[in-house]
PDB file of C-alpha atoms in Angstrom:
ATOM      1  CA  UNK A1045     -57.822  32.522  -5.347  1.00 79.00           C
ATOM      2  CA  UNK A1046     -57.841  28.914  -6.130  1.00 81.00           C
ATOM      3  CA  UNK A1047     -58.813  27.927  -2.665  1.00 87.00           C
ATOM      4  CA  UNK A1048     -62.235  28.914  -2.086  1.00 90.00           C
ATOM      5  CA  UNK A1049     -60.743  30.541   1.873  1.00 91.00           C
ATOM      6  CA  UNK A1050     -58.491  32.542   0.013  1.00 87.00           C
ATOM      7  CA  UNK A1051     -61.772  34.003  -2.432  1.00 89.00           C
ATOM      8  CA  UNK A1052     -63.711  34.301   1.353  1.00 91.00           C
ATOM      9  CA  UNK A1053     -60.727  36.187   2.577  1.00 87.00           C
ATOM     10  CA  UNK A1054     -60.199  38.448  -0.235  1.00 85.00           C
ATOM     11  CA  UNK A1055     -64.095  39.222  -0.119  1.00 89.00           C
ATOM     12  CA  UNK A1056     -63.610  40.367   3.574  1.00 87.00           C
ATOM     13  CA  UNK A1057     -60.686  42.041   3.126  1.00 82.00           C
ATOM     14  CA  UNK A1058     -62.855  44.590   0.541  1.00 86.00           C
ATOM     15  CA  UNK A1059     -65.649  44.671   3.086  1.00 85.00           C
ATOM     16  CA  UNK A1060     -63.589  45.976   5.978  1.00 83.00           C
ATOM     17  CA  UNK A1061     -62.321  48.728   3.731  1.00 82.00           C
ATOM     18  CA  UNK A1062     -65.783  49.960   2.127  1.00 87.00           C
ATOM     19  CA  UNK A1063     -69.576  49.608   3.586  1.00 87.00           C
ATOM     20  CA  UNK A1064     -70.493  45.821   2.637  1.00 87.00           C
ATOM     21  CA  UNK A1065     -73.245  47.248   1.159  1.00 90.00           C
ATOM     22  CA  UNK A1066     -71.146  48.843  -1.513  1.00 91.00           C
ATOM     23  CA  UNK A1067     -69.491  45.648  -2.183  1.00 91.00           C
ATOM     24  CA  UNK A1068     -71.400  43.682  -5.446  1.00 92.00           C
ATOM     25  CA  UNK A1069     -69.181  41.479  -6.861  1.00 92.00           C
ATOM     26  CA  UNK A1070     -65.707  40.325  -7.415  1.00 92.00           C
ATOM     27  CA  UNK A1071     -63.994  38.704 -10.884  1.00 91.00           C
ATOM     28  CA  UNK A1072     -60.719  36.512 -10.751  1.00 89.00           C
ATOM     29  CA  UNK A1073     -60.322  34.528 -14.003  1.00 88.00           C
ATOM     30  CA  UNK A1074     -56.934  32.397 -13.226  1.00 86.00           C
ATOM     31  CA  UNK A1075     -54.864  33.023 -16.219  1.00 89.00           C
ATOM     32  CA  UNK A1076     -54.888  36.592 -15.579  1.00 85.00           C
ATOM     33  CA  UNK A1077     -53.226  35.725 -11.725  1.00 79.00           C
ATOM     34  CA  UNK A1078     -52.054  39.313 -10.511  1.00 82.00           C
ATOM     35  CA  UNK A1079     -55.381  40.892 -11.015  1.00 87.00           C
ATOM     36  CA  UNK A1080     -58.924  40.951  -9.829  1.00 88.00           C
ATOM     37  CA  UNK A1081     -61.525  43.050 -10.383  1.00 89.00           C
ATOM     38  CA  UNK A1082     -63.696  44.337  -7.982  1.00 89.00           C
ATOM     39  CA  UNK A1083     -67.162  45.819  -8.501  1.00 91.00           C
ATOM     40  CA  UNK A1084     -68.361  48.593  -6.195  1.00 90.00           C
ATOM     41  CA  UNK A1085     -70.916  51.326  -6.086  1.00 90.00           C
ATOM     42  CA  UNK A1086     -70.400  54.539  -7.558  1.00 86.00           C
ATOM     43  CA  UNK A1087     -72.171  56.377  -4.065  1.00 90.00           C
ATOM     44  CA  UNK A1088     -69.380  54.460  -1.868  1.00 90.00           C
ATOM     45  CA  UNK A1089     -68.350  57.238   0.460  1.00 90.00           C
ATOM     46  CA  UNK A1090     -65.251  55.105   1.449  1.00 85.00           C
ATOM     47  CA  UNK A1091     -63.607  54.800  -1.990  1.00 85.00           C
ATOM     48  CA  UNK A1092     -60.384  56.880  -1.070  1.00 84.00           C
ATOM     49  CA  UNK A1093     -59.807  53.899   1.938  1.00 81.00           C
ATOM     50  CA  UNK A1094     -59.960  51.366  -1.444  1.00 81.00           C
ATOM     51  CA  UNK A1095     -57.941  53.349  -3.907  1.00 86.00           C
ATOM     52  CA  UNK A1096     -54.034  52.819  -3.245  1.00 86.00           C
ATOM     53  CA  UNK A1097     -51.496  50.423  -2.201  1.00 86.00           C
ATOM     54  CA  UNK A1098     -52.157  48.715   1.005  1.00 81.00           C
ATOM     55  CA  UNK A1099     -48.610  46.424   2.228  1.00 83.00           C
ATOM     56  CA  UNK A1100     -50.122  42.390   3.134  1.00 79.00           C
ATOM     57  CA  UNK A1101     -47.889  42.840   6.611  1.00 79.00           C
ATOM     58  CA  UNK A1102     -50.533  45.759   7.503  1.00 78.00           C
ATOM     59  CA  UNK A1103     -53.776  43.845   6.739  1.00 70.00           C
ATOM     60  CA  UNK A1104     -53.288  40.267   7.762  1.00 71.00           C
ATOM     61  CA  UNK A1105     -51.875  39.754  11.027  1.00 74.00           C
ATOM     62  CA  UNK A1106     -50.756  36.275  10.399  1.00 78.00           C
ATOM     63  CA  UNK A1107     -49.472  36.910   7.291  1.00 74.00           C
ATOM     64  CA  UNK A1108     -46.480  34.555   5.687  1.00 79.00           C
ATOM     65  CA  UNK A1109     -42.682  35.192   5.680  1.00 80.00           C
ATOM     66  CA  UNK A1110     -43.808  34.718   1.570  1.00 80.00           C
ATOM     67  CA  UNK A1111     -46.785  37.191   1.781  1.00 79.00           C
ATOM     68  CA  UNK A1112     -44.715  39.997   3.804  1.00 80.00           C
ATOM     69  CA  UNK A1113     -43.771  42.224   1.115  1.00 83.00           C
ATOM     70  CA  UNK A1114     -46.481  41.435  -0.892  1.00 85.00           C
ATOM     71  CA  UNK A1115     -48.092  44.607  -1.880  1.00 84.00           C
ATOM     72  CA  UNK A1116     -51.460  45.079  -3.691  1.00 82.00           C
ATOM     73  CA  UNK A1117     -52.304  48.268  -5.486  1.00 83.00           C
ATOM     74  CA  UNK A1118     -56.096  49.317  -6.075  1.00 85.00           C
ATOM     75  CA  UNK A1119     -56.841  51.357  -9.258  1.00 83.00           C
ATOM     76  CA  UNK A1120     -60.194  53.290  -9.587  1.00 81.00           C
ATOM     77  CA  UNK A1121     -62.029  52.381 -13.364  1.00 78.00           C
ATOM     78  CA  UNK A1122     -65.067  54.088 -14.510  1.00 71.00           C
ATOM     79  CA  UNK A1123     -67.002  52.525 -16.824  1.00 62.00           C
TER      80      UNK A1123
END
């Protein structure tokens, strides 16, 4: 998330999975690196797409030997 492609990508990557419309903000503060959190409207009928663990090799098609078995796991906060 330091490289401002990677913050672009990351932004898309939400957006394919929920309406854009849905999609308000994201917050990455680098000394917390494993975690970002995303903000999203309650009405989002495509939360269950969101919530879960999606595998890197699945979503990015040119994905690195490195980024392969990455996984990323989505957890659902109410505040």
């Amino acid at each position: 998330m330091e490289v401002p492609k990677d913050k672009q990508d990351f932004a898309r990557w939400v957006a394919c999975c929920v309406d854009a419309k849905h999609f308000y903000a994201f917050f990455y503060e680098p000394s917390a690196r494993d975690m970002v959190i995303i903000e999203i409207a309650r009405e989002c009928p495509q939360l269950d797409r969101l919530i879960g663990e999606h595998r890197c090799r699945e979503f990015f098609k040119n994905s690195s030997k490195q980024e392969q078995d990455q996984v990323t796991k989505v957890f659902l906060l109410h505040l």
